[in-house]
Amino acid sequence: MSIVLAGYGLTKKYGSTTALAGVDIEVGERDSLAIMGPSGSGKSTLLHTLAGIIRPDGGQVLLGGERIDRLGENRLSALRRSRFGFVFQSGQLLPELPAEENVALPLMLEGVPRKQAVERARRWFAPLGLDGLERRRPGQLSGGQAQRVAIARALVVAPDVVFADEPTGALDQATSHEVIRLLTSVTREQGAALVMVTHDADMAAHCDRILQVSDGRIGTYDQFTVA
Ligand SMILES: Nc1ncnc2c1ncn2[C@@H]1O[C@H](COP(=O)(O)OP(=O)(O)O)[C@@H](O)[C@H]1O
Ligand SMILES: [Mg+2]
């Protein structure tokens, strides 16, 4: 397995709270990884640290073998925009923009002209079952549709890694399965790796591997042992 993203010896404290107590993690190309664990165990801190949003107190984060945890803020945010995609729980779409422009936004931030960006954005609607919803505003979409638009937006830049933190936290069970099925399959087809935080074992089972976090540490379990 060729490793696209890795964290070694990651530590992070908030005051006297230890959020990460020395985590080693490797993510392969096209790997899909579910991070599970109780509330407050450090899942989001780990995801944000790997994504270059939080700087660790100790340890290293490597993307394609290059250390990114020490990069300056400008280079780091450029790298996040071009090499990572993000899907959060909800409320991440800009309400005043049609769905296709929400998806096109990361491309426009990269300097792609609006017309071309929207054209490329539109290609993602059919694979995600969003045909015909291109001009809808987020307020006119169901929760599941909005998350599928968010997935399109995460993938439109052809990222190396997609990060998803509780992406179905606001959805019912049936819709959640459909959204995670699409997230995992489309991400894999695109050739990106997926790192997903979830507290739901049924959602985690869609991923190739499950990592269990507790008290800022990781234990590895085969998904069949967990289920
Ligand atoms: N910005 C912050 N300031 C202070 N404490 C934080 C902050 N972010 C997280 N923590 C603490 O770090 C621990 C891990 O948090 P988090 O990574 O959000 O856990 P999870 O995502 O598993 O619920 C928790 O005890 C949480 O309260
Ligand atoms: Mg969290």
Coordinates of C-alpha atoms and ligand atoms in Angstrom, one line a residue:
M1 CA 0.0 0.0 0.0
S2 CA 1.4 3.4 -1.0
I3 CA 0.9 5.8 1.8
V4 CA -0.6 9.2 0.9
L5 CA -1.0 10.7 4.4
A6 CA 0.5 9.8 7.7
G7 CA 0.7 11.1 11.2
Y8 CA 3.5 9.9 13.6
G9 CA 3.7 10.5 17.3
L10 CA 0.9 13.1 17.2
T11 CA 0.2 14.8 20.5
K12 CA -2.2 17.7 21.4
K13 CA -3.2 19.3 24.7
Y14 CA -5.8 21.8 25.5
G15 CA -4.8 23.2 28.9
S16 CA -4.7 20.1 31.1
T17 CA -6.9 18.1 28.6
T18 CA -4.9 15.6 26.5
A19 CA -6.8 15.4 23.2
L20 CA -4.1 13.3 21.4
A21 CA -1.7 11.2 23.4
G22 CA 0.7 10.0 20.7
V23 CA -1.1 8.7 17.6
D24 CA 0.5 6.9 14.7
I25 CA -1.7 6.6 11.6
E26 CA -1.1 5.8 8.0
V27 CA -3.6 6.3 5.1
G28 CA -3.0 4.5 1.8
E29 CA -4.0 5.7 -1.6
R30 CA -7.7 5.1 -2.1
D31 CA -7.8 3.8 1.4
S32 CA -11.1 4.5 3.3
L33 CA -10.7 4.8 7.0
A34 CA -13.4 5.2 9.7
I35 CA -12.3 6.8 13.0
M36 CA -14.6 5.7 15.8
G37 CA -14.7 6.3 19.5
P38 CA -16.7 7.9 22.3
S39 CA -17.5 11.6 22.5
G40 CA -14.5 13.6 23.6
S41 CA -12.0 10.8 22.7
G42 CA -10.0 13.0 20.2
K43 CA -11.6 12.0 16.9
S44 CA -12.1 15.5 15.6
T45 CA -8.8 16.7 16.9
L46 CA -7.1 13.8 15.0
L47 CA -8.9 14.6 11.8
H48 CA -8.2 18.3 12.0
T49 CA -4.6 17.6 12.8
L50 CA -4.2 15.3 9.7
A51 CA -6.0 17.9 7.6
G52 CA -3.6 20.7 8.6
I53 CA -6.3 22.7 10.4
I54 CA -4.9 22.1 13.9
R55 CA -1.2 22.1 14.5
P56 CA 0.0 19.2 16.8
D57 CA 2.1 20.0 19.9
G58 CA 4.4 17.1 18.9
G59 CA 4.8 14.6 16.1
Q60 CA 4.7 15.0 12.4
V61 CA 2.1 15.0 9.6
L62 CA 3.3 13.9 6.2
L63 CA 1.4 14.3 2.9
G64 CA 3.0 12.3 0.0
G65 CA 6.0 11.9 2.2
E66 CA 6.4 15.6 2.8
R67 CA 6.1 17.2 6.2
I68 CA 3.2 19.6 6.3
D69 CA 2.7 20.4 10.0
R70 CA 5.4 23.1 10.0
L71 CA 4.4 24.9 6.8
G72 CA 3.5 28.6 7.1
E73 CA -0.2 29.4 7.2
N74 CA -0.5 30.6 3.6
R75 CA 1.1 27.5 2.1
L76 CA -0.9 25.3 4.4
S77 CA -4.2 26.8 3.5
A78 CA -3.3 26.6 -0.3
L79 CA -2.4 23.0 0.2
R80 CA -5.7 22.3 2.1
R81 CA -7.7 23.9 -0.8
S82 CA -5.9 22.0 -3.6
R83 CA -5.1 18.6 -2.0
F84 CA -7.9 18.0 0.5
G85 CA -11.7 17.9 0.4
F86 CA -13.9 18.4 3.4
V87 CA -17.4 17.2 4.3
F88 CA -18.8 18.3 7.7
Q89 CA -22.0 17.4 9.6
S90 CA -24.2 20.1 8.0
G91 CA -24.6 23.8 7.3
Q92 CA -21.5 24.0 5.1
L93 CA -23.1 25.2 1.9
L94 CA -23.5 28.9 1.2
P95 CA -27.3 29.5 1.4
E96 CA -27.4 32.3 -1.2
L97 CA -25.6 30.3 -4.0
P98 CA -27.2 27.6 -6.2
A99 CA -25.9 24.1 -5.6
E100 CA -23.7 24.1 -8.8
E101 CA -22.0 27.3 -7.6
N102 CA -21.4 25.9 -4.2
V103 CA -19.7 22.9 -5.8
A104 CA -17.7 25.3 -8.2
L105 CA -16.5 27.4 -5.3
P106 CA -13.3 25.5 -4.5
L107 CA -12.3 25.7 -8.2
M108 CA -12.9 29.4 -8.3
L109 CA -10.7 29.8 -5.2
E110 CA -8.0 28.0 -7.2
G111 CA -8.4 30.6 -10.0
V112 CA -10.6 28.6 -12.5
P113 CA -12.9 31.1 -14.3
R114 CA -16.5 30.9 -13.1
K115 CA -18.0 29.5 -16.3
Q116 CA -15.5 26.6 -16.5
A117 CA -15.7 26.0 -12.8
V118 CA -19.5 25.7 -13.0
E119 CA -19.2 23.4 -16.0
R120 CA -16.8 21.1 -14.1
A121 CA -19.0 21.3 -11.0
R122 CA -22.1 20.1 -13.0
R123 CA -20.4 16.8 -14.0
W124 CA -20.6 15.7 -10.4
F125 CA -24.4 16.0 -10.2
A126 CA -25.4 12.8 -12.1
P127 CA -22.9 10.5 -10.3
L128 CA -24.2 11.7 -7.0
G129 CA -27.9 11.3 -8.0
L130 CA -28.4 15.1 -8.0
D131 CA -29.5 15.5 -11.7
G132 CA -31.8 18.5 -12.1
L133 CA -30.9 20.1 -8.8
E134 CA -28.0 22.2 -10.1
R135 CA -29.8 25.5 -9.7
R136 CA -31.5 24.8 -6.4
R137 CA -30.4 26.8 -3.4
P138 CA -29.4 24.8 -0.2
G139 CA -32.6 25.7 1.5
Q140 CA -34.5 23.9 -1.3
L141 CA -32.6 20.7 -0.8
S142 CA -33.3 17.8 1.6
G143 CA -30.6 17.0 4.2
G144 CA -29.4 14.1 2.2
Q145 CA -29.3 16.1 -1.1
A146 CA -27.3 18.9 0.7
Q147 CA -24.7 16.4 1.9
R148 CA -24.4 15.0 -1.6
V149 CA -23.8 18.5 -2.8
A150 CA -21.1 18.8 -0.1
I151 CA -19.5 15.6 -1.3
A152 CA -19.4 17.0 -4.8
R153 CA -17.8 20.1 -3.5
A154 CA -15.2 18.1 -1.6
L155 CA -14.3 16.1 -4.7
V156 CA -14.3 18.8 -7.4
V157 CA -10.7 19.7 -7.0
A158 CA -9.6 16.1 -7.4
P159 CA -8.1 16.0 -3.9
D160 CA -5.7 13.4 -2.5
V161 CA -7.7 13.0 0.7
V162 CA -11.3 13.6 1.6
F163 CA -12.0 14.3 5.3
A164 CA -15.5 13.8 6.7
D165 CA -16.4 14.6 10.3
E166 CA -19.7 13.0 11.3
P167 CA -21.0 13.6 7.7
T168 CA -24.4 12.0 8.5
G169 CA -24.8 13.3 12.0
A170 CA -27.9 15.3 11.0
L171 CA -29.6 12.6 8.8
D172 CA -31.9 9.6 9.4
Q173 CA -30.5 6.1 9.1
A174 CA -31.7 5.2 5.6
T175 CA -30.5 8.6 4.2
S176 CA -27.2 8.2 6.0
H177 CA -26.5 4.8 4.4
E178 CA -27.2 6.2 0.9
V179 CA -24.9 9.3 1.6
I180 CA -22.0 7.1 3.0
R181 CA -22.4 4.6 0.2
L182 CA -22.0 7.4 -2.4
L183 CA -19.2 9.1 -0.4
T184 CA -17.1 5.9 -0.2
S185 CA -17.7 4.8 -3.8
V186 CA -17.3 8.1 -5.5
T187 CA -14.2 9.0 -3.5
R188 CA -12.7 5.6 -4.4
E189 CA -13.5 6.0 -8.1
Q190 CA -12.0 9.5 -8.0
G191 CA -8.8 7.9 -6.6
A192 CA -8.8 9.8 -3.4
A193 CA -8.4 8.4 0.1
L194 CA -11.2 9.0 2.7
V195 CA -10.8 9.7 6.4
M196 CA -14.2 9.7 8.1
V197 CA -15.1 10.3 11.7
T198 CA -18.3 8.6 12.8
H199 CA -19.7 7.2 16.1
D200 CA -22.0 4.9 14.1
A201 CA -20.7 1.4 13.5
D202 CA -23.1 0.9 10.5
M203 CA -21.6 3.9 8.8
A204 CA -18.0 2.8 9.6
A205 CA -18.7 -0.6 8.1
H206 CA -18.8 1.1 4.6
C207 CA -15.0 1.9 5.0
D208 CA -12.1 -0.5 4.3
R209 CA -10.7 -0.1 7.8
I210 CA -11.8 1.1 11.2
L211 CA -9.6 2.7 13.8
Q212 CA -10.9 3.0 17.3
V213 CA -9.9 6.0 19.3
S214 CA -10.1 6.3 23.1
D215 CA -8.5 8.9 25.4
G216 CA -6.4 10.3 22.5
R217 CA -5.0 6.9 21.6
I218 CA -5.6 4.5 18.7
G219 CA -6.3 0.8 18.6
T220 CA -6.8 -1.0 15.3
Y221 CA -9.7 -3.4 14.8
D222 CA -10.7 -5.4 11.8
Q223 CA -14.2 -4.2 10.8
F224 CA -15.6 -7.6 11.2
T225 CA -14.4 -7.8 14.8
V226 CA -16.1 -4.5 15.6
A227 CA -19.4 -5.5 14.0
Ligands
LIG1 N1 -10.6 24.0 21.1 C1 -10.6 23.2 22.2 N2 -10.4 23.8 23.4 C2 -10.4 23.1 24.5 N3 -10.6 21.7 24.6 C3 -10.8 21.1 23.4 C4 -10.9 21.8 22.2 N4 -11.1 20.9 21.2 C5 -11.3 19.7 21.8 N5 -11.1 19.8 23.1 C6 -11.1 18.7 24.1 O1 -10.3 17.7 23.6 C7 -10.8 16.4 23.8 C8 -11.0 15.8 22.4 O2 -12.0 16.5 21.7 P1 -12.5 16.1 20.2 O3 -11.3 15.8 19.4 O4 -13.4 17.1 19.8 O5 -13.2 14.7 20.5 P2 -14.3 13.9 19.7 O6 -14.3 14.5 18.3 O7 -13.9 12.5 19.7 O8 -15.6 14.1 20.4 C9 -12.1 16.7 24.5 O9 -11.9 16.5 25.9 C10 -12.5 18.1 24.2 O10 -13.3 18.7 25.2
MG2 MG -15.9 15.3 17.1

